[in-house]
């Protein structure tokens, strides 16, 4: 099983809304990631959780707030987003945060901010 | 400054022939390289990887070659099939960074 599950698949939210993206994996992976992908661009790393602790925050604005409740779950809380935050948000996991491991991606959440 | 570069935005190959996708990198600290395939509105699917201690890794129709001195890698797909039509991303990790650094992708189109 190499599945990373993301919900919802699509989300439309207003600039004053609060919403959350969810990600789940049951592969026993100890590193989980959030990436953001704009149209015709490569995925860009946002956050890395290593053994349920935030290890990397790539200068992401505070309107994005990650949370790792346990080793299988990763959330991304959204508040007061801007239209330019509309993108495909991808969750990934890898066995550990070491450099020689593959990352497996979920299907993504297509977010539209109106 | 792009650390992983895929200079061909698109590539068209006839079905049954070999597809060769290229990738260059600038960060000498990268020591693990991966190729992902992506369909529109879906997440990237892992294809194949290679460690910097190797120069070739093969998995079925997919072979990745790494030339460390040139900081260049390539993905060979042979024979190419219609289902291979997708965007292919080259990615790298290493140098203490836990995440992946992606190239801009190459759109591979397999023509019947």
Short mmCIF file of N, CA, C and O in Angstrom, two decimals, chain A residues 99-100, chain B residues 25 28-33 49-56 66-69 93:
data_model
loop_
_atom_site.label_atom_id
_atom_site.label_comp_id
_atom_site.label_asym_id
_atom_site.label_seq_id
_atom_site.Cartn_x
_atom_site.Cartn_y
_atom_site.Cartn_z
N UNK A 99 17.86 11.50 3.22
CA UNK A 99 17.96 11.94 1.82
C UNK A 99 17.70 10.85 0.80
O UNK A 99 17.37 11.15 -0.34
N UNK A 100 17.83 9.57 1.18
CA UNK A 100 17.73 8.52 0.16
C UNK A 100 16.43 7.75 0.28
O UNK A 100 16.41 6.53 0.32
N UNK B 25 21.32 19.69 -12.83
CA UNK B 25 21.24 20.29 -11.50
C UNK B 25 22.50 21.08 -11.21
O UNK B 25 23.55 20.84 -11.82
N UNK B 28 25.73 20.75 -5.88
CA UNK B 28 26.57 19.56 -5.78
C UNK B 28 26.28 18.76 -4.50
O UNK B 28 26.80 17.66 -4.32
N UNK B 29 25.46 19.32 -3.60
CA UNK B 29 25.11 18.61 -2.38
C UNK B 29 23.96 17.62 -2.61
O UNK B 29 23.68 16.80 -1.75
N UNK B 30 23.28 17.73 -3.73
CA UNK B 30 22.22 16.76 -4.02
C UNK B 30 22.84 15.37 -4.16
O UNK B 30 23.87 15.21 -4.83
N UNK B 31 22.24 14.37 -3.52
CA UNK B 31 22.80 13.04 -3.67
C UNK B 31 21.75 11.96 -3.93
O UNK B 31 22.06 10.77 -3.88
N UNK B 32 20.52 12.38 -4.19
CA UNK B 32 19.49 11.40 -4.51
C UNK B 32 18.55 12.05 -5.48
O UNK B 32 18.11 13.19 -5.27
N UNK B 33 18.23 11.32 -6.55
CA UNK B 33 17.46 11.91 -7.64
C UNK B 33 16.27 11.02 -7.98
O UNK B 33 16.37 9.79 -7.93
N UNK B 49 14.22 6.07 -9.00
CA UNK B 49 15.18 6.94 -8.34
C UNK B 49 16.59 6.42 -8.54
O UNK B 49 16.80 5.28 -8.98
N UNK B 50 17.56 7.26 -8.19
CA UNK B 50 18.95 6.84 -8.28
C UNK B 50 19.75 7.58 -7.22
O UNK B 50 19.56 8.79 -7.01
N UNK B 51 20.63 6.86 -6.58
CA UNK B 51 21.52 7.45 -5.60
C UNK B 51 22.78 7.93 -6.31
O UNK B 51 23.16 7.39 -7.35
N UNK B 52 23.45 8.90 -5.72
CA UNK B 52 24.64 9.45 -6.35
C UNK B 52 25.81 8.47 -6.41
O UNK B 52 26.80 8.72 -7.09
N UNK B 53 25.70 7.37 -5.68
CA UNK B 53 26.79 6.38 -5.73
C UNK B 53 26.65 5.44 -6.92
O UNK B 53 27.50 4.61 -7.17
N UNK B 54 25.55 5.59 -7.66
CA UNK B 54 25.33 4.75 -8.84
C UNK B 54 25.32 5.63 -10.09
O UNK B 54 25.16 6.85 -10.01
N UNK B 55 25.48 5.00 -11.26
CA UNK B 55 25.34 5.77 -12.48
C UNK B 55 24.18 5.28 -13.36
O UNK B 55 23.87 5.88 -14.39
N UNK B 56 23.53 4.21 -12.90
CA UNK B 56 22.41 3.68 -13.68
C UNK B 56 21.48 2.91 -12.76
O UNK B 56 21.94 2.20 -11.85
N UNK B 66 22.82 8.64 -14.42
CA UNK B 66 23.34 9.79 -13.70
C UNK B 66 24.80 10.02 -14.07
O UNK B 66 25.62 9.10 -13.98
N UNK B 67 25.12 11.25 -14.48
CA UNK B 67 26.50 11.65 -14.75
C UNK B 67 26.84 12.74 -13.75
O UNK B 67 26.51 13.91 -13.92
N UNK B 68 27.48 12.32 -12.65
CA UNK B 68 27.75 13.25 -11.56
C UNK B 68 28.67 14.38 -11.97
O UNK B 68 28.51 15.52 -11.56
N UNK B 69 29.69 14.06 -12.78
CA UNK B 69 30.66 15.10 -13.14
C UNK B 69 29.99 16.18 -13.97
O UNK B 69 30.35 17.36 -13.88
N UNK B 93 17.12 15.57 -3.90
CA UNK B 93 17.18 15.88 -2.47
C UNK B 93 18.59 15.64 -1.97
O UNK B 93 19.40 14.98 -2.62
#
